[in-house]
Coordinates of C-alpha atoms and ligand atoms in Angstrom, one line a residue:
X16 CA -25.9 15.5 52.7
X17 CA -27.5 14.4 49.5
X18 CA -26.4 17.6 47.6
X19 CA -22.9 16.9 48.8
X20 CA -23.0 13.4 47.5
X21 CA -24.3 14.7 44.1
X22 CA -21.5 17.2 44.1
X23 CA -18.8 14.7 44.9
X24 CA -20.0 12.4 42.2
X25 CA -20.4 15.2 39.7
X26 CA -17.0 16.8 40.0
X27 CA -14.7 13.9 39.0
X28 CA -17.1 13.0 36.3
X29 CA -17.1 16.3 34.6
X30 CA -13.4 16.8 35.2
X31 CA -12.6 13.5 33.4
X32 CA -15.0 14.4 30.6
X33 CA -13.1 17.6 30.1
X34 CA -9.5 16.6 30.4
X35 CA -9.1 12.8 29.9
X36 CA -5.7 11.4 30.6
X37 CA -3.3 9.7 28.1
X38 CA -3.8 6.5 30.2
X39 CA -7.6 6.8 29.5
X40 CA -6.9 7.3 25.8
X41 CA -4.8 4.1 25.8
X42 CA -7.5 2.2 27.6
X43 CA -10.1 3.4 25.2
X44 CA -8.0 2.4 22.2
X45 CA -7.3 -1.0 23.6
X46 CA -11.0 -1.8 24.0
X47 CA -11.8 -0.2 20.6
X48 CA -9.3 -2.4 18.8
X49 CA -10.5 -5.5 20.6
X50 CA -14.1 -4.7 19.6
X51 CA -13.1 -3.9 16.0
X52 CA -11.1 -7.1 15.7
X53 CA -14.1 -9.1 16.9
X54 CA -16.7 -7.5 14.6
X55 CA -14.3 -7.5 11.6
X56 CA -14.0 -11.3 11.8
X57 CA -17.8 -11.4 11.6
X58 CA -18.0 -9.0 8.7
X59 CA -15.2 -10.8 6.8
X60 CA -17.1 -14.1 7.2
X61 CA -20.4 -12.5 6.0
X62 CA -18.7 -10.9 3.0
X63 CA -16.8 -14.0 2.2
X64 CA -20.1 -16.0 2.1
X65 CA -21.8 -13.3 0.1
X66 CA -19.1 -13.2 -2.6
X67 CA -19.0 -17.0 -2.8
X68 CA -22.7 -17.6 -2.9
X69 CA -24.6 -14.6 -4.2
X70 CA -28.2 -15.0 -3.0
X71 CA -30.9 -12.8 -1.7
X72 CA -30.1 -13.9 2.0
X73 CA -26.3 -13.7 1.8
X74 CA -26.6 -10.3 0.5
X75 CA -28.9 -9.3 3.4
X76 CA -26.5 -10.9 5.9
X77 CA -23.5 -9.1 4.4
X78 CA -25.5 -5.9 4.6
X79 CA -26.3 -6.6 8.3
X80 CA -22.7 -7.2 9.1
X81 CA -21.5 -4.2 7.2
X82 CA -24.2 -2.1 9.0
X83 CA -22.8 -3.2 12.4
X84 CA -19.3 -2.6 11.5
X85 CA -20.1 0.9 10.2
X86 CA -22.2 1.7 13.2
X87 CA -19.6 0.5 15.7
X88 CA -16.8 2.4 13.9
X89 CA -18.9 5.6 13.7
X90 CA -19.7 5.4 17.4
X91 CA -16.1 4.8 18.2
X92 CA -14.9 7.8 16.1
X93 CA -17.6 9.9 17.9
X94 CA -16.4 8.8 21.3
X95 CA -12.8 9.4 20.4
X96 CA -13.5 13.1 19.8
X97 CA -13.1 13.5 23.6
X98 CA -9.4 12.8 23.4
X99 CA -8.9 15.5 20.6
X100 CA -6.3 18.0 21.7
X101 CA -4.7 15.6 24.1
X102 CA -1.0 15.2 23.5
X103 CA -0.5 11.6 22.7
X104 CA 2.5 9.3 22.1
X105 CA 2.9 9.0 18.3
X106 CA 1.7 5.4 17.9
X107 CA -1.4 6.2 19.9
X108 CA -2.1 9.4 17.9
X109 CA -1.7 7.4 14.7
X110 CA -4.3 4.9 15.8
X111 CA -6.9 7.6 16.5
X112 CA -6.1 9.0 13.1
X113 CA -6.5 5.6 11.4
X114 CA -9.6 4.8 13.2
X115 CA -11.2 8.0 11.8
X116 CA -10.1 7.1 8.2
X117 CA -11.1 3.4 8.4
X118 CA -14.5 3.4 6.6
X119 CA -14.4 3.5 2.9
X120 CA -18.1 4.0 3.0
X121 CA -18.8 6.3 5.9
X122 CA -22.4 6.2 6.7
X123 CA -25.0 8.6 8.4
X124 CA -25.3 8.2 12.1
X125 CA -29.1 7.9 11.7
X126 CA -29.8 4.2 11.8
X127 CA -32.4 4.1 9.1
X128 CA -30.2 6.0 6.6
X129 CA -27.2 3.9 7.5
X130 CA -29.2 0.8 6.9
X131 CA -30.4 2.2 3.5
X132 CA -26.7 2.9 2.6
X133 CA -25.3 -0.6 3.5
X134 CA -28.2 -2.3 1.7
X135 CA -27.5 -0.2 -1.4
X136 CA -23.8 -1.1 -1.1
X137 CA -24.5 -4.7 -0.9
X138 CA -26.9 -4.8 -3.8
X139 CA -24.6 -2.9 -6.1
X140 CA -21.8 -5.4 -5.5
X141 CA -24.3 -8.3 -5.9
X142 CA -25.7 -6.9 -9.1
X143 CA -22.0 -6.7 -10.4
X144 CA -21.3 -10.2 -9.4
X145 CA -24.6 -11.5 -11.0
X146 CA -24.0 -9.4 -14.1
X147 CA -24.4 -11.2 -17.5
X148 CA -24.9 -10.3 -21.1
X149 CA -27.1 -12.7 -23.0
X150 CA -26.4 -12.6 -26.7
X151 CA -29.1 -15.1 -27.2
X152 CA -31.5 -16.5 -24.5
X153 CA -29.3 -19.6 -24.1
X154 CA -26.0 -17.9 -24.5
X155 CA -25.4 -15.7 -21.4
X156 CA -21.9 -14.5 -20.7
X157 CA -20.7 -13.6 -17.2
X158 CA -17.7 -11.3 -16.7
X159 CA -15.2 -14.2 -17.0
X160 CA -16.6 -15.2 -20.4
X161 CA -16.7 -11.6 -21.5
X162 CA -13.1 -11.3 -20.5
X163 CA -12.1 -14.2 -22.5
X164 CA -13.8 -13.0 -25.6
X165 CA -12.4 -9.4 -25.4
X166 CA -8.9 -11.0 -25.0
X167 CA -9.1 -13.4 -27.9
X168 CA -11.6 -12.3 -30.5
X169 CA -10.3 -10.2 -33.4
X170 CA -13.7 -9.7 -35.0
X171 CA -14.7 -6.0 -34.4
X172 CA -18.4 -6.8 -34.7
X173 CA -18.3 -9.4 -32.0
X174 CA -16.1 -7.2 -29.8
X175 CA -18.5 -4.3 -30.3
X176 CA -21.5 -6.5 -29.4
X177 CA -19.8 -7.9 -26.3
X178 CA -18.7 -4.5 -25.3
X179 CA -22.0 -2.9 -25.5
X180 CA -23.7 -5.9 -23.9
X181 CA -21.5 -5.9 -20.8
X182 CA -21.9 -2.1 -20.3
X183 CA -25.6 -2.6 -19.9
X184 CA -24.8 -4.1 -16.4
X185 CA -24.4 -0.6 -15.1
X186 CA -27.7 0.9 -16.2
X187 CA -29.9 -0.4 -13.2
X188 CA -27.2 0.7 -10.8
X189 CA -27.4 4.3 -11.7
X190 CA -30.2 5.6 -9.3
X191 CA -28.9 3.5 -6.4
X192 CA -25.4 4.8 -7.0
X193 CA -26.7 8.4 -6.9
X194 CA -28.3 7.7 -3.5
X195 CA -25.2 5.9 -2.3
X196 CA -23.1 9.0 -2.9
X197 CA -25.6 11.2 -1.1
X198 CA -25.7 9.0 1.9
X199 CA -22.0 8.3 2.2
X200 CA -21.2 12.0 1.8
X201 CA -23.5 12.7 4.7
X202 CA -21.6 10.1 6.7
X203 CA -18.3 11.7 5.7
X204 CA -19.5 15.1 6.7
X205 CA -20.5 13.9 10.0
X206 CA -17.0 12.5 10.6
X207 CA -15.6 15.9 9.8
X208 CA -14.6 15.5 6.1
X209 CA -15.9 17.5 3.1
X210 CA -17.1 14.4 1.4
X211 CA -16.2 10.8 0.9
X212 CA -13.5 11.5 -1.7
X213 CA -11.8 13.9 0.7
X214 CA -11.8 11.2 3.2
X215 CA -10.2 8.8 0.8
X216 CA -7.5 11.3 -0.1
X217 CA -6.7 11.9 3.6
X218 CA -5.4 8.4 3.9
X219 CA -1.8 9.0 2.7
X220 CA 0.1 10.6 5.6
X221 CA 0.0 14.0 4.0
X222 CA -2.5 16.8 3.4
X223 CA -5.1 15.6 0.8
X224 CA -4.2 18.4 -1.6
X225 CA -0.5 17.6 -1.5
X226 CA -1.4 14.0 -2.3
X227 CA -3.4 15.1 -5.4
X228 CA -0.4 17.2 -6.4
X229 CA 2.0 14.3 -6.0
X230 CA -0.2 12.2 -8.3
X231 CA 0.0 14.9 -11.0
X232 CA 3.9 14.8 -10.6
X233 CA 3.9 11.1 -11.1
X234 CA 1.6 11.2 -14.1
X235 CA 3.7 13.9 -15.8
X236 CA 6.8 11.7 -15.2
X237 CA 5.4 8.6 -16.9
X238 CA 3.1 10.2 -19.4
X239 CA 5.6 10.5 -22.3
X240 CA 6.1 6.7 -22.1
X241 CA 2.4 6.2 -22.1
X242 CA 2.0 8.4 -25.2
X243 CA 4.8 6.5 -27.1
X244 CA 3.0 3.3 -26.4
X245 CA -0.4 4.7 -27.3
X246 CA 0.9 5.9 -30.6
X247 CA 2.6 2.7 -31.5
X248 CA -0.4 0.5 -30.6
X249 CA -2.9 2.8 -32.4
X250 CA -0.8 2.6 -35.6
X251 CA -0.7 -1.1 -35.4
X252 CA -4.5 -1.3 -34.8
X253 CA -5.0 0.9 -37.8
X254 CA -3.3 -1.7 -39.8
X255 CA -5.3 -4.4 -38.2
X256 CA -8.8 -2.9 -38.4
X257 CA -8.5 0.0 -40.9
X258 CA -8.7 3.8 -40.6
X259 CA -12.5 3.7 -40.7
X260 CA -12.5 1.8 -37.4
X261 CA -9.4 3.2 -35.8
X262 CA -8.8 6.9 -36.4
X263 CA -5.1 7.3 -37.1
X264 CA -4.8 10.6 -35.2
X265 CA -7.6 10.1 -32.7
X266 CA -8.4 8.2 -29.7
X267 CA -8.6 4.4 -29.8
X268 CA -12.0 2.8 -29.7
X269 CA -12.2 1.2 -26.2
X270 CA -13.3 -2.3 -27.5
X271 CA -10.2 -3.1 -29.5
X272 CA -7.6 -3.2 -26.8
X273 CA -8.1 -6.7 -25.5
X274 CA -9.9 -5.9 -22.3
X275 CA -13.5 -4.9 -21.6
X276 CA -12.3 -1.7 -19.8
X277 CA -9.2 -1.2 -22.0
X278 CA -7.2 -1.0 -18.8
X279 CA -4.5 -3.7 -19.7
X280 CA -3.7 -4.3 -23.3
X281 CA -1.4 -7.4 -23.2
X282 CA -3.9 -9.5 -25.1
X283 CA -3.5 -7.5 -28.2
X284 CA 0.2 -8.3 -28.5
X285 CA -0.2 -11.0 -31.1
X286 CA -1.8 -8.6 -33.5
X287 CA 0.8 -5.8 -33.1
X288 CA 3.1 -7.5 -35.7
X289 CA 6.2 -7.3 -33.6
X290 CA 9.3 -9.0 -35.1
X291 CA 10.9 -11.4 -32.7
X292 CA 14.4 -12.8 -32.8
X293 CA 13.1 -16.1 -31.7
X294 CA 9.6 -16.8 -30.5
X295 CA 9.1 -14.9 -27.3
X296 CA 7.8 -16.8 -24.2
X297 CA 4.2 -17.5 -24.2
X298 CA 3.3 -18.3 -20.6
X299 CA -0.1 -19.5 -21.4
X300 CA 1.4 -22.2 -23.7
X301 CA 3.9 -23.2 -20.9
X302 CA 1.1 -23.6 -18.3
X303 CA -0.9 -25.6 -20.6
X304 CA 2.0 -27.7 -21.8
X305 CA 2.6 -28.6 -18.0
X306 CA -1.1 -29.5 -17.7
X307 CA -1.3 -27.2 -14.8
X308 CA -4.7 -26.5 -13.3
X309 CA -5.7 -23.5 -11.2
X310 CA -4.4 -24.9 -7.9
X311 CA -1.2 -25.9 -9.5
X312 CA -0.6 -22.3 -10.8
X313 CA -1.2 -21.1 -7.3
X314 CA 1.4 -23.5 -6.0
X315 CA 4.0 -21.9 -8.3
X316 CA 3.0 -18.5 -6.9
X317 CA 3.5 -19.7 -3.4
X318 CA 6.8 -21.3 -4.4
X319 CA 8.2 -17.9 -5.4
X320 CA 7.3 -16.4 -2.0
X321 CA 8.8 -19.4 0.0
X322 CA 12.0 -19.1 -2.2
X323 CA 12.5 -15.7 -0.6
X324 CA 12.4 -17.3 2.8
X325 CA 8.7 -16.9 3.8
X326 CA 6.8 -19.7 5.3
X327 CA 4.4 -21.7 3.1
X328 CA 0.7 -20.8 3.2
X329 CA -1.3 -22.6 5.9
X330 CA -3.3 -25.7 5.1
X331 CA -6.5 -23.8 5.6
X332 CA -5.6 -21.5 2.7
X333 CA -5.9 -24.6 0.3
X334 CA -9.1 -25.8 2.0
X335 CA -10.9 -22.6 2.0
X336 CA -9.9 -20.7 -1.1
X337 CA -11.9 -20.5 -4.2
X338 CA -9.7 -21.1 -7.3
X339 CA -12.1 -21.9 -10.1
X340 CA -15.6 -20.6 -11.1
X341 CA -18.3 -22.9 -9.7
X342 CA -20.6 -24.1 -12.4
X343 CA -23.9 -24.0 -10.3
X344 CA -24.0 -20.5 -8.6
X345 CA -23.1 -16.9 -8.9
X346 CA -19.9 -15.7 -7.3
X347 CA -18.0 -12.4 -7.4
X348 CA -15.4 -13.5 -9.8
X349 CA -13.3 -10.4 -9.5
X350 CA -10.1 -11.7 -7.9
X351 CA -9.4 -10.9 -4.2
X352 CA -7.3 -11.8 -1.3
X353 CA -8.7 -12.2 2.3
X354 CA -7.5 -12.3 5.8
X355 CA -10.4 -13.3 7.8
X356 CA -9.1 -13.2 11.3
X357 CA -5.9 -11.0 11.2
X358 CA -3.9 -14.2 12.0
X359 CA -3.7 -17.2 9.8
X360 CA -7.0 -17.6 8.0
X361 CA -5.8 -16.4 4.6
X362 CA -7.6 -17.0 1.4
X363 CA -7.9 -16.1 -2.2
X364 CA -11.1 -16.1 -4.3
X365 CA -10.6 -16.0 -8.1
X366 CA -12.0 -17.6 -11.1
X367 CA -8.6 -18.7 -12.5
X368 CA -8.2 -19.5 -16.1
X369 CA -5.1 -21.2 -17.3
X370 CA -3.4 -18.3 -19.0
X371 CA -0.4 -16.1 -18.4
X372 CA -2.3 -13.0 -17.3
X373 CA -4.0 -15.0 -14.5
X374 CA -0.6 -16.3 -13.5
X375 CA 0.3 -12.6 -12.8
X376 CA -2.9 -12.0 -11.0
X377 CA -2.3 -15.0 -8.7
X378 CA 1.1 -13.5 -7.7
X379 CA -0.8 -10.2 -7.1
X380 CA -3.3 -11.8 -4.8
X381 CA -0.6 -13.9 -3.0
X382 CA 1.3 -10.6 -2.4
X383 CA -1.7 -9.4 -0.4
X384 CA -1.8 -12.6 1.6
X385 CA 1.9 -12.6 2.5
X386 CA 1.8 -8.9 3.5
X387 CA -1.2 -9.7 5.7
X388 CA 0.6 -12.5 7.3
X389 CA 3.9 -10.4 7.8
X390 CA 2.0 -7.7 9.7
X391 CA -0.2 -10.1 11.8
X392 CA 1.7 -9.2 15.0
X393 CA 0.9 -5.5 14.7
X394 CA -2.1 -4.1 16.7
X395 CA -5.4 -4.3 14.9
X396 CA -5.3 -0.7 13.5
X397 CA -1.8 -1.2 12.1
X398 CA -2.7 -4.4 10.3
X399 CA -2.8 -2.8 6.9
X400 CA -0.6 -1.7 4.0
X401 CA 1.7 1.2 4.6
X402 CA -0.7 2.8 2.4
X403 CA -3.3 1.0 0.1
X404 CA -0.9 1.4 -2.9
X405 CA 1.7 -0.6 -1.1
X406 CA -0.8 -3.5 -0.6
X407 CA -1.4 -3.6 -4.3
X408 CA 2.2 -3.5 -5.3
X409 CA 3.7 -6.4 -3.4
X410 CA 2.6 -9.3 -5.6
X411 CA 3.1 -7.2 -8.7
X412 CA 6.7 -6.5 -7.8
X413 CA 7.1 -10.3 -7.4
X414 CA 5.5 -11.0 -10.7
X415 CA 8.0 -8.6 -12.4
X416 CA 10.5 -11.2 -11.6
X417 CA 8.7 -13.9 -13.7
X418 CA 11.4 -13.6 -16.4
X419 CA 12.2 -16.3 -18.9
X420 CA 15.1 -17.2 -16.7
X421 CA 12.8 -17.7 -13.7
X422 CA 10.5 -19.8 -15.7
X423 CA 13.4 -22.0 -16.7
X424 CA 14.6 -22.2 -13.1
X425 CA 11.4 -23.6 -11.9
X426 CA 11.0 -26.0 -14.8
X427 CA 8.2 -24.3 -16.7
X428 CA 10.4 -23.3 -19.6
X429 CA 12.8 -25.8 -21.1
X430 CA 15.3 -23.4 -22.6
X431 CA 15.7 -19.7 -22.2
X432 CA 15.3 -18.5 -25.9
X433 CA 18.6 -17.6 -27.5
X434 CA 18.7 -14.1 -29.1
X435 CA 17.7 -10.8 -27.9
X436 CA 14.0 -10.6 -27.2
X437 CA 14.1 -7.7 -24.8
X438 CA 11.8 -5.5 -26.9
X439 CA 9.0 -8.0 -27.3
X440 CA 9.2 -8.9 -23.6
X441 CA 9.3 -5.3 -22.5
X442 CA 6.4 -4.5 -24.9
X443 CA 4.2 -7.3 -23.3
X444 CA 4.9 -5.8 -19.9
X445 CA 4.2 -2.3 -21.0
X446 CA 0.9 -3.3 -22.6
X447 CA -0.2 -4.3 -19.2
X448 CA 1.6 -2.1 -16.8
X449 CA 2.1 1.2 -18.7
X450 CA -1.2 1.1 -20.5
X451 CA -2.8 0.8 -17.0
X452 CA -1.4 4.0 -15.7
X453 CA -4.0 6.5 -17.0
X454 CA -6.8 4.2 -16.3
X455 CA -5.6 3.8 -12.8
X456 CA -5.5 7.6 -12.4
X457 CA -8.8 8.5 -14.0
X458 CA -11.3 6.2 -12.1
X459 CA -11.0 8.2 -8.8
X460 CA -10.6 11.5 -10.6
X461 CA -14.1 10.7 -11.6
X462 CA -15.2 9.5 -8.2
X463 CA -13.6 12.3 -6.4
X464 CA -15.7 14.8 -8.6
X465 CA -18.7 12.8 -8.1
X466 CA -18.4 12.8 -4.3
X467 CA -17.5 16.5 -4.3
X468 CA -20.5 17.4 -6.4
X469 CA -18.4 18.7 -9.2
X470 CA -19.8 16.0 -11.4
X471 CA -23.6 15.7 -10.9
X472 CA -25.8 12.6 -11.9
X473 CA -26.8 14.5 -15.0
X474 CA -23.2 14.3 -16.1
X475 CA -22.0 11.0 -14.7
X476 CA -21.4 9.2 -18.0
X477 CA -20.2 12.2 -19.9
X478 CA -17.7 13.1 -17.2
X479 CA -16.5 9.4 -17.3
X480 CA -15.8 9.5 -21.0
X481 CA -14.3 13.0 -20.8
X482 CA -11.7 11.6 -18.4
X483 CA -11.1 8.4 -20.3
X484 CA -10.4 10.6 -23.4
X485 CA -8.2 13.0 -21.5
X486 CA -6.0 10.5 -19.7
X487 CA -6.2 7.3 -21.8
X488 CA -7.0 8.5 -25.2
X489 CA -9.7 6.0 -25.7
X490 CA -13.3 6.6 -26.9
X491 CA -16.6 4.6 -26.6
X492 CA -17.1 2.4 -29.7
X493 CA -20.9 3.5 -29.7
X494 CA -22.6 6.8 -28.7
X495 CA -23.1 6.9 -24.9
X496 CA -25.8 8.9 -23.0
X497 CA -26.9 9.6 -19.5
X498 CA -29.2 6.5 -19.8
X499 CA -26.0 4.6 -19.5
X500 CA -23.9 4.2 -16.4
X501 CA -20.7 2.8 -17.7
X502 CA -18.7 3.2 -14.4
X503 CA -21.0 0.6 -12.9
X504 CA -19.7 -1.9 -15.3
X505 CA -16.3 -1.7 -13.5
X506 CA -16.2 -3.8 -10.3
X507 CA -14.4 -1.2 -8.1
X508 CA -17.2 1.3 -8.7
X509 CA -20.0 -1.2 -8.0
X510 CA -18.1 -2.5 -5.0
X511 CA -17.0 0.9 -3.8
X512 CA -13.3 0.1 -3.7
X513 CA -11.0 3.2 -4.0
X514 CA -8.9 2.8 -7.1
X515 CA -6.0 5.4 -6.8
X516 CA -4.1 2.5 -4.9
X517 CA -3.6 0.7 -8.3
X518 CA -2.1 3.8 -10.0
X519 CA 0.3 4.1 -7.1
X520 CA 1.0 0.4 -7.1
X521 CA 2.0 0.5 -10.8
X522 CA 4.7 2.9 -10.0
X523 CA 5.8 1.5 -6.5
X524 CA 6.1 -2.1 -7.9
X525 CA 9.0 -1.0 -10.0
X526 CA 10.7 0.8 -7.0
X527 CA 10.2 -2.3 -5.0
X528 CA 11.4 -4.6 -7.8
X529 CA 14.6 -2.6 -8.4
X530 CA 15.4 -2.6 -4.7
X531 CA 14.8 -6.4 -4.5
X532 CA 17.0 -6.9 -7.5
X533 CA 19.8 -4.9 -5.9
X534 CA 19.4 -6.7 -2.6
X535 CA 19.8 -10.0 -4.5
X536 CA 23.2 -8.8 -5.8
X537 CA 21.9 -8.4 -9.4
X538 CA 23.5 -5.7 -11.5
X539 CA 22.5 -6.1 -15.2
X540 CA 19.7 -4.5 -17.0
X541 CA 16.8 -4.0 -14.8
X542 CA 14.2 -5.8 -16.9
X543 CA 16.1 -9.0 -17.0
X544 CA 16.4 -9.5 -13.3
X545 CA 14.8 -12.1 -11.2
X546 CA 15.5 -12.4 -7.5
X547 CA 13.9 -15.8 -7.2
X548 CA 15.5 -17.7 -4.4
X549 CA 17.1 -14.7 -2.8
X550 CA 16.8 -14.7 1.0
X551 CA 18.5 -11.4 1.1
X552 CA 15.7 -9.8 -1.1
X553 CA 13.1 -11.5 1.0
X554 CA 14.5 -10.3 4.2
X555 CA 14.8 -6.7 3.0
X556 CA 11.2 -6.8 1.7
X557 CA 10.0 -8.2 5.0
X558 CA 11.3 -5.3 6.9
X559 CA 8.7 -3.2 5.2
X560 CA 6.0 -5.9 5.2
X561 CA 6.1 -6.5 9.0
X562 CA 5.7 -2.8 9.6
X563 CA 2.2 -2.9 8.3
X564 CA 0.6 0.6 8.7
X565 CA 2.5 1.3 12.0
X566 CA 4.4 4.1 10.7
X567 CA 3.9 6.8 8.0
X568 CA 4.4 5.2 4.5
X569 CA 7.7 7.0 3.7
X570 CA 9.3 5.1 6.6
X571 CA 8.1 1.8 5.2
X572 CA 9.3 2.8 1.7
X573 CA 12.6 3.7 3.1
X574 CA 12.9 0.3 4.9
X575 CA 12.4 -1.5 1.6
X576 CA 14.2 0.8 -0.9
X577 CA 16.1 3.5 0.9
X578 CA 13.9 6.1 -0.8
X579 CA 11.2 8.2 0.9
X580 CA 9.4 9.3 -2.2
X581 CA 7.2 7.5 -4.6
X582 CA 9.1 7.9 -7.9
X583 CA 8.6 6.7 -11.5
X584 CA 12.4 6.5 -12.2
X585 CA 12.7 2.8 -11.6
X586 CA 9.7 2.2 -14.0
X587 CA 11.4 4.5 -16.6
X588 CA 14.7 2.7 -16.1
X589 CA 13.0 -0.7 -16.6
X590 CA 11.3 0.4 -19.9
X591 CA 14.1 2.5 -21.3
X592 CA 15.1 0.2 -24.1
X593 CA 11.5 -0.1 -25.1
X594 CA 10.9 3.6 -25.1
X595 CA 13.8 4.1 -27.4
X596 CA 12.4 1.5 -29.8
X597 CA 8.9 2.8 -29.7
X598 CA 10.2 6.3 -30.6
X599 CA 11.9 4.9 -33.6
X600 CA 8.8 3.0 -34.7
X601 CA 6.7 6.2 -34.2
X602 CA 8.8 8.4 -36.4
X603 CA 6.5 10.5 -38.6
X604 CA 3.4 9.7 -36.6
X605 CA 1.5 12.2 -34.6
X606 CA 1.4 11.6 -30.9
X607 CA -1.8 12.2 -29.0
X608 CA -5.4 12.4 -30.1
Ligands
X8Z8 O1 -8.6 -5.5 -8.7 C1 -7.5 -5.8 -8.9 C2 -7.0 -7.0 -8.2 C3 -7.6 -7.3 -7.0 S1 -7.1 -6.4 -5.6 C4 -7.2 -8.2 -9.1 N1 -6.7 -5.1 -9.7 C5 -7.2 -4.0 -10.5 C6 -8.3 -4.3 -11.5 O2 -8.4 -5.5 -11.8 O3 -9.0 -3.4 -11.9 C7 -5.4 -5.4 -10.1 C8 -5.0 -4.5 -11.2 C9 -6.1 -3.4 -11.2
ZN9 ZN1 -5.1 -6.3 -5.1

């Protein structure tokens, strides 16, 4: 009797363990998503507080929450294995795939190792946020101050000093970063990936190698434009700083490009000696003339989105966001957009300065928020960008439409300047958006090699600068060694945020922009288009936004643009008049380094 009971109990249990049904998979996923939604709210709150008040305790609390989220996700992925091999409806199969890919820092199953990893991750981000360079004991510069000096100083000595000073922030991170890579790789392996980089590359609805090949295709497509820009800028910097400082046929020293990472060069525009038909539009001056403060700038950003037919941001956005750097505490000033509850609790966190480049970043961040709100009706695992490059491209596509005509329409610019200033305006755009391309590409080329072990800790810094030379044609202004850890002086390395998304975004944003322009009925030269106020453009964009990550990204791209491939053609069309002009200027110059 007893034996029979045991047998009766045993048979259905083992049967269901061997061949679970689709209904069971559905049930499992429903519960998994509910659990993930619950802990993600907790995690977001802990991280929000950590980033807004960097202290010993908030760092510990964030590490705790991250630990829990990682543990639960890892456990769910483990449990999900029992549905492998089951033929599932496409949506459900997609959720299982996304669940497995959802951790950017996969951690070992061993709780002690997992804890060690999450603590390291929190401490690296905290170190970056607290980072300062003290030129004198009473003159300490945080990253916002560093940024301002790099953008405005033309004194090569000062630039060199500040550059060198900021890069010291990375040094103490090095050993912990080495350990972080080991631990995260172990986690990735336990999930079934070769390493953490392989996991990252698997997030694009195609085989990881095909993704890497696609990136190379895109880079080759836009590289000639980058080379023309590099050659032009270098020749003008030779004039500014002399051939002793800037080698006329070599790489550009990284401290002279107006940005601490030499990633966007727009701030050197004033020293390039470009002839203008009439003074080109200086957005910083317009913002200042209007006496706008940080919040006022964000209001203009919101206004662009509402002009497309989207609802205004919720009241809580204005109450809970951080717009300016607090005087009395450390915060992670690197701009970010947040969606705490997957519903309406949207926020940005940014140390806004009243200047044109921050006006663009505001639109960038709001692009995240409006995307988040558009897909809030999706199930939890689909509440994301079609891929991460899409998420980064939304606000940038909108910001491309900040043309003189737009500024005039919203009352920031009294008169659209007469005469043809296409080349100066395009050059300013290129200095930020084209100069960025090789930087966007190289960061994760480096990290992928680090995670795969191709680059070892003994070569971290050398490999970093080899890639910067290869892709960007920039060189460090002072000798570097393996006592340095220059990657750590970049937020996304310290904060473990994948970076290829920004390379993709800088291509995609032109595709989106072109499509929005067309939807608005515009038919002139691409770079002069603004679709401000076009409900048609807004509706078309929204078709893609509301899909979130529910479908493979080519479907989302098609909804917004009719195209299924990421393609640099729109970018090249936009900059075509500039390319022609640059090549004329560059006659007789040697391209490359
Ligand atoms: O990190 C950002 C945004 C936040 S998602 C401000 N960006 C990259 C960077 O600053 O390095 C935008 C452009 C590239
Ligand atoms: Zn972003």
